[in-house]
Coordinates of C-alpha atoms and ligand atoms in Angstrom, one line a residue:
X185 CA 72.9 -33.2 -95.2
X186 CA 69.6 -31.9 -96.3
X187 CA 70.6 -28.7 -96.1
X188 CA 70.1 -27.7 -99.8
X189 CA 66.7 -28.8 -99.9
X190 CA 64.7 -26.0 -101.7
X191 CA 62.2 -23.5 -100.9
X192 CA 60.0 -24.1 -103.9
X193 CA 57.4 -26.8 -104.0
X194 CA 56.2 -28.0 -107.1
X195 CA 53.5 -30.4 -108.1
X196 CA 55.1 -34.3 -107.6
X197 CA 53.0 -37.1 -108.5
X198 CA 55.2 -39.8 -109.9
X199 CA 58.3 -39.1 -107.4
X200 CA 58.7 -40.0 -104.0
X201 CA 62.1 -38.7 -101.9
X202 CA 62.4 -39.5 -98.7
X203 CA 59.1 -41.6 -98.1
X204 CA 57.1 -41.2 -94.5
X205 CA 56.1 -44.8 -95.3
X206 CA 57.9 -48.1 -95.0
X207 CA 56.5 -51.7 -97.6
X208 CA 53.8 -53.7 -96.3
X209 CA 55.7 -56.5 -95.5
X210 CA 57.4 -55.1 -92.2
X211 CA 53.7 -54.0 -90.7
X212 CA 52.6 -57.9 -92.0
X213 CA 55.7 -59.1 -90.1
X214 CA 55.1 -57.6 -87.2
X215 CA 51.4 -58.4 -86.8
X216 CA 52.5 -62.1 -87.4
X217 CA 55.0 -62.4 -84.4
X218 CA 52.0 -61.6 -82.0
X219 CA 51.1 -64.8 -82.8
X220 CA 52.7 -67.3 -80.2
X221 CA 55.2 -69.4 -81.3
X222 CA 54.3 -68.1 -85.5
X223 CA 56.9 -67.9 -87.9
X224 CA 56.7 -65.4 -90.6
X225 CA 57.2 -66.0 -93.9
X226 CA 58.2 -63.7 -96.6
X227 CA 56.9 -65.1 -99.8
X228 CA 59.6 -63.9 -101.9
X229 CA 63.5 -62.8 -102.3
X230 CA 65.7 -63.4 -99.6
X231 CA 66.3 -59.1 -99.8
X232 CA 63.5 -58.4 -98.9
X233 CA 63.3 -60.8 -96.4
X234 CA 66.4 -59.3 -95.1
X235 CA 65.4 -55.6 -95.0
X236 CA 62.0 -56.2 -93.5
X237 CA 63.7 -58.4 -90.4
X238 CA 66.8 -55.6 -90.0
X239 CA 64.0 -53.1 -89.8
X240 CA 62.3 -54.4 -86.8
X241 CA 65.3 -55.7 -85.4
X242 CA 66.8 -51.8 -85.5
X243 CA 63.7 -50.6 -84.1
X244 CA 62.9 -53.3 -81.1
X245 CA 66.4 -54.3 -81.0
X246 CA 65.3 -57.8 -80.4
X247 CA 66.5 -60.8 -83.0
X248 CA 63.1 -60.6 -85.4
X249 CA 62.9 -64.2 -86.5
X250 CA 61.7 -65.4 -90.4
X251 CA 61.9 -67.3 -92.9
X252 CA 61.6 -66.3 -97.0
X253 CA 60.7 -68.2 -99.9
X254 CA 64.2 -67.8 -101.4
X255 CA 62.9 -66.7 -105.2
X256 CA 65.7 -66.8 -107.9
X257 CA 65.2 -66.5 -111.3
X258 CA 63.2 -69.8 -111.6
X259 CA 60.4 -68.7 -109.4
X260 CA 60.2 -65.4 -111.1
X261 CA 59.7 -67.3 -114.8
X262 CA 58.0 -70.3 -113.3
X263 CA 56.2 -68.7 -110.0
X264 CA 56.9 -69.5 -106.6
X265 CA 54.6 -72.5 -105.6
X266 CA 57.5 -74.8 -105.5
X267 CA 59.3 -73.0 -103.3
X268 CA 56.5 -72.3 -100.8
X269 CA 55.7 -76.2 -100.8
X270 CA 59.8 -77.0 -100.1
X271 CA 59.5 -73.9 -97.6
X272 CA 56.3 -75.2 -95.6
X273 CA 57.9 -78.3 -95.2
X274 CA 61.2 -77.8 -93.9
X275 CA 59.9 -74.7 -91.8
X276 CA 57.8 -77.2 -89.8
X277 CA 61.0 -80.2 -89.8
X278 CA 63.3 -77.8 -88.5
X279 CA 61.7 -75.1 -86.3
X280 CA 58.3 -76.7 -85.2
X281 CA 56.6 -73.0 -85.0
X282 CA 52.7 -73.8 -84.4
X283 CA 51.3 -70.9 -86.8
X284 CA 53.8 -70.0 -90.5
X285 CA 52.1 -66.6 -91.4
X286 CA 52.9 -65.9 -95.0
X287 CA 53.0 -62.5 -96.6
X288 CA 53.9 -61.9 -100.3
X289 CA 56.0 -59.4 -101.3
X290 CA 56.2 -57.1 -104.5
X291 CA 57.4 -59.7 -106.9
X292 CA 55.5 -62.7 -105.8
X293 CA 52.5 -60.2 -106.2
X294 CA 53.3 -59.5 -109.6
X295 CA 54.1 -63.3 -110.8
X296 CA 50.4 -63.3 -109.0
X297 CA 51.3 -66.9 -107.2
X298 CA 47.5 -67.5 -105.5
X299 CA 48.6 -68.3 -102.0
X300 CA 45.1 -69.5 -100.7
X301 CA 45.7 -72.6 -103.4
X302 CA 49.1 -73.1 -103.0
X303 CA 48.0 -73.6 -98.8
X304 CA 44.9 -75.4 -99.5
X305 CA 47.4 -77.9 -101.7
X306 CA 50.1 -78.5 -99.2
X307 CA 47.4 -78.7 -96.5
X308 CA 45.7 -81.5 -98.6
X309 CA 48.6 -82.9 -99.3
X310 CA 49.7 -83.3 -95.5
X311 CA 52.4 -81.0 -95.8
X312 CA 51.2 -79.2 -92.7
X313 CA 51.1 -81.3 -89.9
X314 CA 48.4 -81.8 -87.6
X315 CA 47.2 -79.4 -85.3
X316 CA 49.3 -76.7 -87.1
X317 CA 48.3 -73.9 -89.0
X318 CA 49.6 -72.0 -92.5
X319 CA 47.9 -68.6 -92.8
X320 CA 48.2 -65.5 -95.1
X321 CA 48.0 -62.0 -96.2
X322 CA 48.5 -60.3 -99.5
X323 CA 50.8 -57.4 -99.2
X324 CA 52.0 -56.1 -102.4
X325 CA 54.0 -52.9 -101.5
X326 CA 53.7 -50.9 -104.9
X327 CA 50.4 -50.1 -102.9
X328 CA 49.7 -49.0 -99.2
X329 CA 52.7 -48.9 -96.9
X330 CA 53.9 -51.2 -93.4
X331 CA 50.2 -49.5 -91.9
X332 CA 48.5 -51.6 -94.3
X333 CA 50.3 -55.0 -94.2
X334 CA 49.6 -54.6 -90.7
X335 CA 46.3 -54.6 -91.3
X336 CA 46.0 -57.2 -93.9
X337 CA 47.7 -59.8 -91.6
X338 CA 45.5 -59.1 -88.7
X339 CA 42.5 -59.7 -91.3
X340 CA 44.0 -62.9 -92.2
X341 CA 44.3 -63.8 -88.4
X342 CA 40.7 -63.5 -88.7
X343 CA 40.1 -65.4 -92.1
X344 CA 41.6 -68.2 -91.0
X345 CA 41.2 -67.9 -86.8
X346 CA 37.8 -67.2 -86.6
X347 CA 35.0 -69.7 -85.7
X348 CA 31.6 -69.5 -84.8
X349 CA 31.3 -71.9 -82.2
X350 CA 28.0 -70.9 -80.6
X351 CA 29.5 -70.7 -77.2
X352 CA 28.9 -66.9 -75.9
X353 CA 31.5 -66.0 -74.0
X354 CA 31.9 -63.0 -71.9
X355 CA 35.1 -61.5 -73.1
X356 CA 35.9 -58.8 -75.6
X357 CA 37.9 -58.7 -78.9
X358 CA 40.4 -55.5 -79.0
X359 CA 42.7 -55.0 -81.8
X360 CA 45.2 -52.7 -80.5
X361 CA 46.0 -51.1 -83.8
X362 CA 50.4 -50.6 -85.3
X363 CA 51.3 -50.0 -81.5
X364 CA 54.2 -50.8 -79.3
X365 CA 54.5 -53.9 -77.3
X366 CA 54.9 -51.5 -74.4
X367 CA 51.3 -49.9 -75.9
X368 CA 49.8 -53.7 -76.4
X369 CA 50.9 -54.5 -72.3
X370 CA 49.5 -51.2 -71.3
X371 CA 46.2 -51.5 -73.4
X372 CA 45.6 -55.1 -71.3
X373 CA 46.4 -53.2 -68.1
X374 CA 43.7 -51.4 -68.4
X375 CA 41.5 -54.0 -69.6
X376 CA 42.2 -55.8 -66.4
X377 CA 41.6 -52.9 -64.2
X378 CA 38.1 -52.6 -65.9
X379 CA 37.7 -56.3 -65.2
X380 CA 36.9 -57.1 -69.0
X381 CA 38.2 -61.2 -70.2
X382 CA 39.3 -59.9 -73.4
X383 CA 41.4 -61.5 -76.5
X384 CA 44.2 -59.0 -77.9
X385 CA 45.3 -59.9 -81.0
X386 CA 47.8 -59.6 -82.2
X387 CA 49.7 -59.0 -79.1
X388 CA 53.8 -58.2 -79.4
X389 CA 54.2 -57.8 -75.5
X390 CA 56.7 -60.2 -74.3
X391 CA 57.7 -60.8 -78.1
X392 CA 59.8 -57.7 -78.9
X393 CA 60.3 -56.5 -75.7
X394 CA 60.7 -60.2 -73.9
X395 CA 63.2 -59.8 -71.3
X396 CA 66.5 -60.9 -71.3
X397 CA 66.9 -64.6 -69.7
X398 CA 69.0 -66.5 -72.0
X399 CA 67.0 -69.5 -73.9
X400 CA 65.8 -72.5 -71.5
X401 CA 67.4 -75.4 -73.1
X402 CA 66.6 -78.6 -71.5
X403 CA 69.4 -81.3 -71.8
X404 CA 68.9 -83.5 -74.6
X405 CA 66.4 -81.2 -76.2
X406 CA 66.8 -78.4 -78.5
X407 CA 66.3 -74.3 -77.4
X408 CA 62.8 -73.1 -78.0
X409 CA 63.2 -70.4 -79.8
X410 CA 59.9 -69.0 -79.6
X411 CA 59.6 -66.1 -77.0
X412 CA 56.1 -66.4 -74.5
X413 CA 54.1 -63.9 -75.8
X414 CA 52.0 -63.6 -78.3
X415 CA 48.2 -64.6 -78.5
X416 CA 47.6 -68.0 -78.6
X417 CA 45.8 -69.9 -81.0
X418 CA 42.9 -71.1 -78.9
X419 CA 42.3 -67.6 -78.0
X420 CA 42.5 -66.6 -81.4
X421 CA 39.7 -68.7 -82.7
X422 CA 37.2 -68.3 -79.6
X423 CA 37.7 -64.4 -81.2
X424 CA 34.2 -65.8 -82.8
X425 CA 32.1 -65.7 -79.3
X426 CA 32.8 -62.6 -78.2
X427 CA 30.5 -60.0 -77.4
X428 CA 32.1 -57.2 -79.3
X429 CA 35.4 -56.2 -81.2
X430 CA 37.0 -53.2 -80.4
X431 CA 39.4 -51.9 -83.0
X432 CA 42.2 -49.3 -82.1
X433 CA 43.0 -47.1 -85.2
X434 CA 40.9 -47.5 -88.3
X435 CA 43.4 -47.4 -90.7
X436 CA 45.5 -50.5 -89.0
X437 CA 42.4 -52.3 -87.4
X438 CA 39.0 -51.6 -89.0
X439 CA 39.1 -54.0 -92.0
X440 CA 39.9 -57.1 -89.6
X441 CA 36.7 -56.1 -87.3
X442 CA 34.6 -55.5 -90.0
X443 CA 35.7 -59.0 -91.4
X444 CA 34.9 -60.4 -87.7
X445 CA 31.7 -58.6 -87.6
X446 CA 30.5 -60.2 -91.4
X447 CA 31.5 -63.3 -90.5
X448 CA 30.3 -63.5 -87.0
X449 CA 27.8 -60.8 -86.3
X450 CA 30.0 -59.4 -83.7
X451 CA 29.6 -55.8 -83.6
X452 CA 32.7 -54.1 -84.4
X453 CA 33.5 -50.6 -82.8
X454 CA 36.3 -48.8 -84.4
X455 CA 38.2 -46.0 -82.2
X456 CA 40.8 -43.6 -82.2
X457 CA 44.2 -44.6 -80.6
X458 CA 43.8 -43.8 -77.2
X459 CA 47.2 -41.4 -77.1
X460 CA 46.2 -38.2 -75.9
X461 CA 43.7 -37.1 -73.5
X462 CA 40.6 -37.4 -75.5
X463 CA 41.5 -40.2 -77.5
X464 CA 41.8 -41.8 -74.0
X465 CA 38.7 -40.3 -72.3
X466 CA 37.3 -41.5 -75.4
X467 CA 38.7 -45.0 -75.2
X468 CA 37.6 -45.3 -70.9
X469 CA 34.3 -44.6 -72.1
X470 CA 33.7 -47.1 -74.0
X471 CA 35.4 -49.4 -72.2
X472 CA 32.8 -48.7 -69.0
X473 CA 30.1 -49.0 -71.6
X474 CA 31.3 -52.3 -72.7
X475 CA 32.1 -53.4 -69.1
X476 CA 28.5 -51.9 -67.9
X477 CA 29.8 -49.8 -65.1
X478 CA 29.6 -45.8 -65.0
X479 CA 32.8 -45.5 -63.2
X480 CA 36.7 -46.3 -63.5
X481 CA 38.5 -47.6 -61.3
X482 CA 40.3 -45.2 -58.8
X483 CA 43.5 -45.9 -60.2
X484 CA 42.4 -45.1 -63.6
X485 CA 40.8 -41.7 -62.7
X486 CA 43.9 -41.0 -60.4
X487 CA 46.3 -41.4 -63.5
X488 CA 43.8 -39.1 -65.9
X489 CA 44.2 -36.9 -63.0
X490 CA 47.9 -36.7 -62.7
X491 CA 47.8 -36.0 -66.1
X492 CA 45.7 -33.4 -66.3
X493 CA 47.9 -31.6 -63.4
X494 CA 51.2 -32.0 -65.9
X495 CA 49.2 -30.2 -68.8
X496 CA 48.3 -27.7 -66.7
X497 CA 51.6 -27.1 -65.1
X498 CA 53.0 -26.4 -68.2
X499 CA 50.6 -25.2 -70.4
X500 CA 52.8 -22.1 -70.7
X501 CA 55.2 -23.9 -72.5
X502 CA 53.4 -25.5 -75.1
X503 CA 50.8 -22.9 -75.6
X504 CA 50.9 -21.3 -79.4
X505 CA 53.5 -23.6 -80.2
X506 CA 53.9 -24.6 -84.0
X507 CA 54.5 -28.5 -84.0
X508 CA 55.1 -29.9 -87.3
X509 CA 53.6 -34.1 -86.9
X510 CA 54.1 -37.0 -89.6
X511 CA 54.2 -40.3 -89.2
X512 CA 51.7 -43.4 -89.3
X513 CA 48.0 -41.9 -89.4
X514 CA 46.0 -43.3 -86.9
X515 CA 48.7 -42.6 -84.6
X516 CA 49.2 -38.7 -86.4
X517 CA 45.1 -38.2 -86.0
X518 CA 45.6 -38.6 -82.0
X519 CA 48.8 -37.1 -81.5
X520 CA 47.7 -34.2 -83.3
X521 CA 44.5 -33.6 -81.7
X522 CA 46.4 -33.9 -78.8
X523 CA 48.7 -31.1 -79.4
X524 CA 45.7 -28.9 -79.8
X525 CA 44.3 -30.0 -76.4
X526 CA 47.8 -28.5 -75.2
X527 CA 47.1 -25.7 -77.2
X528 CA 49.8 -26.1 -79.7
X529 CA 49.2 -25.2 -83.2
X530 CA 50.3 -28.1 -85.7
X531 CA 50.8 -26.4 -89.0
X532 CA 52.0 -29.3 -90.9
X533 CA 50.7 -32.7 -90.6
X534 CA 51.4 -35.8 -92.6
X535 CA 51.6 -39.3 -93.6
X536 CA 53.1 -41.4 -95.9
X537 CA 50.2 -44.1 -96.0
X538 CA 47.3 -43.1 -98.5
X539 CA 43.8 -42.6 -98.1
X540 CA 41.8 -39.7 -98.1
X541 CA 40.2 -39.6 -94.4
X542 CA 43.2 -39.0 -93.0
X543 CA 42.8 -35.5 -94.5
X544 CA 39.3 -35.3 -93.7
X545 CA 39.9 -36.3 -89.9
X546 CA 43.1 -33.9 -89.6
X547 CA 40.9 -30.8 -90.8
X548 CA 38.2 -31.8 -88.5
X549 CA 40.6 -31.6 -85.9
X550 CA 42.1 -28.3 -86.9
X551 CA 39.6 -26.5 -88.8
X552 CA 39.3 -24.0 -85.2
X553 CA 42.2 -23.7 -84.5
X554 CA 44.7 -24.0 -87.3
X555 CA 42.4 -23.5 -90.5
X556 CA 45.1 -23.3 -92.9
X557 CA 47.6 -25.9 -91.9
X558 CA 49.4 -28.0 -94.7
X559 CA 47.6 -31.7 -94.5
X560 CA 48.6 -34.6 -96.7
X561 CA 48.0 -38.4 -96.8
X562 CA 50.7 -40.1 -99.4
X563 CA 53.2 -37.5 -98.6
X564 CA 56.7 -37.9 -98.2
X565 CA 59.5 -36.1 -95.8
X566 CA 61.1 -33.9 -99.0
X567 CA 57.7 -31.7 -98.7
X568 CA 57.4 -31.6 -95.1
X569 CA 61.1 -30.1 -95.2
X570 CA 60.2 -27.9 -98.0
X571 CA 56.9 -26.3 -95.9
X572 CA 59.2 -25.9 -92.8
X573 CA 61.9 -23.9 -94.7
X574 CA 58.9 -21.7 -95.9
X575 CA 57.5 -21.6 -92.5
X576 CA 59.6 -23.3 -89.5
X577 CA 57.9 -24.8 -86.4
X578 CA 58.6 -24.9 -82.7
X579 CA 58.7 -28.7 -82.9
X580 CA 59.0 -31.7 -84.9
X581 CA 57.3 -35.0 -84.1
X582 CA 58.3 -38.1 -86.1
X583 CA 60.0 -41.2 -86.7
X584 CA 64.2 -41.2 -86.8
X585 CA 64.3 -40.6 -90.7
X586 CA 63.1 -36.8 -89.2
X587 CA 66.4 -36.5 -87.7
X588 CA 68.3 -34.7 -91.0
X589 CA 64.9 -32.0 -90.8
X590 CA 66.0 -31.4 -87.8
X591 CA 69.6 -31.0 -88.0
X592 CA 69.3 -28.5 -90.7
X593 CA 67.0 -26.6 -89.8
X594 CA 68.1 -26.7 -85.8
X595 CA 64.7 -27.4 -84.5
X596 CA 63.6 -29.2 -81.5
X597 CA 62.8 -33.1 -82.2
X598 CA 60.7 -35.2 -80.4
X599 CA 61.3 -39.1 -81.8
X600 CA 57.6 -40.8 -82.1
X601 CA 56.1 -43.9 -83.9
X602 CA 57.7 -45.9 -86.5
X603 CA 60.4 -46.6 -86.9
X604 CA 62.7 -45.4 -84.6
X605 CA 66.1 -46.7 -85.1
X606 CA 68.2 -44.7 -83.3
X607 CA 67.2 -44.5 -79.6
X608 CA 65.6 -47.2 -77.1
X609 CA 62.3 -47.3 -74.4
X610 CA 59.4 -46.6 -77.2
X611 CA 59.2 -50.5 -77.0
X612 CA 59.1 -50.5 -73.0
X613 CA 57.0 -47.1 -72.1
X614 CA 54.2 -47.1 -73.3
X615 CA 52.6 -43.8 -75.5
X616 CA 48.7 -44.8 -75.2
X617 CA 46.3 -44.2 -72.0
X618 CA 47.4 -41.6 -69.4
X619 CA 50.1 -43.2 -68.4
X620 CA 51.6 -43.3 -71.8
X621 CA 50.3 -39.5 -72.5
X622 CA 52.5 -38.5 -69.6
X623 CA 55.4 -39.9 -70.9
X624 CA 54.4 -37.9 -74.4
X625 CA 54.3 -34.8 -72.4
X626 CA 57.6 -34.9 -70.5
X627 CA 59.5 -35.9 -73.7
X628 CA 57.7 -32.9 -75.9
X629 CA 58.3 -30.4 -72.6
X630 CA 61.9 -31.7 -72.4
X631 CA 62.4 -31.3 -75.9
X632 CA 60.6 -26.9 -75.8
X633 CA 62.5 -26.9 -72.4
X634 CA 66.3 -27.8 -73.4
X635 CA 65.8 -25.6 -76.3
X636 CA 65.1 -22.7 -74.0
X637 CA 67.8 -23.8 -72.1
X638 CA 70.2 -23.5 -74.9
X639 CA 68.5 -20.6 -76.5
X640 CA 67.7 -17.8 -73.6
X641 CA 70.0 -15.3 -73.4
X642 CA 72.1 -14.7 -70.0
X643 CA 69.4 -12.9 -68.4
X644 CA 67.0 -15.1 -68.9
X645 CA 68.4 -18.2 -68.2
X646 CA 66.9 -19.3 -64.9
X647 CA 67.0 -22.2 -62.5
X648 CA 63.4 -22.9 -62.5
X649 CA 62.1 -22.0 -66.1
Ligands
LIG922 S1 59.1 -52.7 -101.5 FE1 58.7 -54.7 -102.5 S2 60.7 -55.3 -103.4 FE2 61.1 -53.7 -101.9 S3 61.6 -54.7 -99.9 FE3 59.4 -54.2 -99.9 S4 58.4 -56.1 -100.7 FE4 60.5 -56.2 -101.3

């Protein structure tokens, strides 16, 4: 399908083909239903409303609730504050949800409706009921990408959430950055094995990866439709007497702890995704600092171990290994020093999302040991095919669109990130801590090790590789 791609790159700046990227509006919507029992909104046309729900759904493969605006042509002449006002109210008649999260979309943006009014209005107006909250996020998607809607809904989570209520409480903030829920349930794992009361927010476990019971329907009342996850309201707004925030991936987390942190004074500590074995090391550390012990617990330093002994085993097999990574950057910056750490050589890294210290960080990471590899922020997959038909790779790392690269140029394909629309688990394994960077090594060996399989000539081609 891609197959006549060409060799020759030349200098795009107004095109796009084949974005690395999806709008803001899916990464607001997502952040929104770790909220419990929050409905998001899409401030907007019912398409996009649409495409942003089908997206998850493909890539959870749960039913992603929400609820849209419904612009026609009036709204687009007259602006949208009518329908937001019908929307608010027959959202809370007819499906009671405790939180509405709103997110605009590119044409609300450009009518410019002023949400925080239109709220404040219905609020005073008692369209919201009591005890029930309206909250939102700008997220127009002619800038940024899903990375950044994630990250503007999280900040709203604070705008509105967070209160100073002077009552010092021992527990922690963590942000777990544009994870899995299986990353979110595996994150508070290990803050419970470190003993640290924490509020994680937002929190898609038991959301999008809720099992599959059938909804309890009482007789003579209607089905809640809201799934048990999700972090609760009271949690979120005691966010304000914690002792510190800690945010997992700065592109997705560190605007809503810096907000936390200027609002409330409580210091905000922005980290690398812990996927990887630094990243995690990393990550452990500062947990024990923030939990004031100097040692994990054993089952923590027995699961680093194991995973040591699997990079070991098969260093062979990833050693000098060109890997070609793209995807969302704060998970791209740990996966690809993580690569290095198994001594693979990533050659071509790159995201769709913008901003410039994604290529700062990626050179820092590679400037020993792959000086010249391609980097690029605001890229798109048409390049990344072009540089691997001037120089292929061992391995490609990336979400499903990566598929067609991989077809045509017949290269091992390892599916990582988001989204992934075409297989199922990244929502139930996790890829953070060690446990999840043991489940990153056995797909990336299985991926090197079926090649060989398929590849090594009769002599060769050996029981136990
Ligand atoms: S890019 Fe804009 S118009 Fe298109 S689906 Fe996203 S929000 Fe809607």
């Amino acid at each position: 399908m891609l197959s006549l791609t060409p060799k020759e790159i030349s200098d795009r700046n107004a095109l796009t083909v084949n974005p690395a990227k999806t709008c803001q509006p899916i990464g607001a919507m997502y952040a929104a239903l770790g909220i419990h029992r929050c409905l998001p909104h899409s401030h907007g046309s019912q398409g996009c409303c649409a495409y942003h729900r089908s997206h998850l759904t493909r890539h959870y493969k749960e039913p992603v609730m929400a609820s849209t605006s419904s612009f026609t042509e009036g709204a687009a002449v007259f602006g949208g504050m009518s329908n937001l006002r019908q929307a608010i109210t027959n959202i809370f008649h007819i499906y009671d949800p405790d939180v509405i999260a709103v997110h605009t979309t590119c044409l609300s943006e450009t009518i410019g409706d002023d949400l925080s009014t239109i709220i404040l209005k219905a609020r005073d107006e008692g369209l919201v009921p009591e005890g029930k909250w309206v909250i939102h996020c700008n997220t127009p998607s002619y800038a940024g990408s899903h990375v950044t809607g994630f990250s503007n809904m999280t900040t709203g989570m604070v705008k509105y959430f967070a209160q100073e209520n002077e009552r010092h409480r021992e527990q922690i903030n963590l942000i777990p950055g544009y994870v899995e829920p299986s990353d979110m349930r595996e994150i508070k794992r290990l803050l419970a094995e470190m003993e640290l009361p924490s509020v994680v927010f937002p929190d898609t476990s038991d959301v999008l990866d809720a099992p599959q019971q059938g909804a309890p329907v009482s007789v003579g009342k209607a089905a809640d439709i809201y799934p048990k996850g999700g972090t609760r309201i009271r949690d979120l707004q005691s966010m304000g007497d914690s002792r510190v925030t800690l945010a997992l991936g700065p592109f997705a987390s560190e605007n809503a702890a810096i907000e936390l942190e200027n609002r409330t004074e409580i210091p905000a500590r922005i980290m690398d995704l812990p996927i990887g074995i630094a990243a995690t090391d990393r990550f452990i550390q500062v947990l024990l600092e923030t939990a004031e012990v100097l040692e994990p617990p054993a089952s923590i330093a027995d699961d680093r171990g194991r995973m040591v002994d699997i990079m070991l085993d098969m260093q062979q097999y990833f050693y000098d290994r060109k890997v070609a990574i793209y995807g969302d950057p704060d998970q791209v910056i740990s996966l690809t020093e993580f690569a290095v750490s198994l001594g693979m050589k990533p050659i071509y890294v790159l995201t769709g999302t913008p901003g410039k210290r994604f290529d700062a960080r990626i050179k820092g990471i590679l400037k020993d040991v792959v000086p010249g590899a391609r980097i690029k922020s605001s890229g798109d997959l048409f390049l990344l095919h072009q540089w691997i038909k001037n120089e292929p790779v061992d391995l490609l790392i990336g979400n499903t669109y990566g598929k067609y690269i991989a077809r045509a140029e017949d290269i091992p394909f390892v599916r990582f990130g988001f989204p992934i629309l075409d297989r199922v688990g990244h929502s139930y394994f996790p890829t953070v801590g060690y446990r999840g960077g043991m489940r990153l090594l056995e797909k990336m060996l299985d991926a090197l090790l079926d090649r060989k399989d398929r590849d090594d000539p009769e002599e060769r081609f050996e029981l136990v590789l």
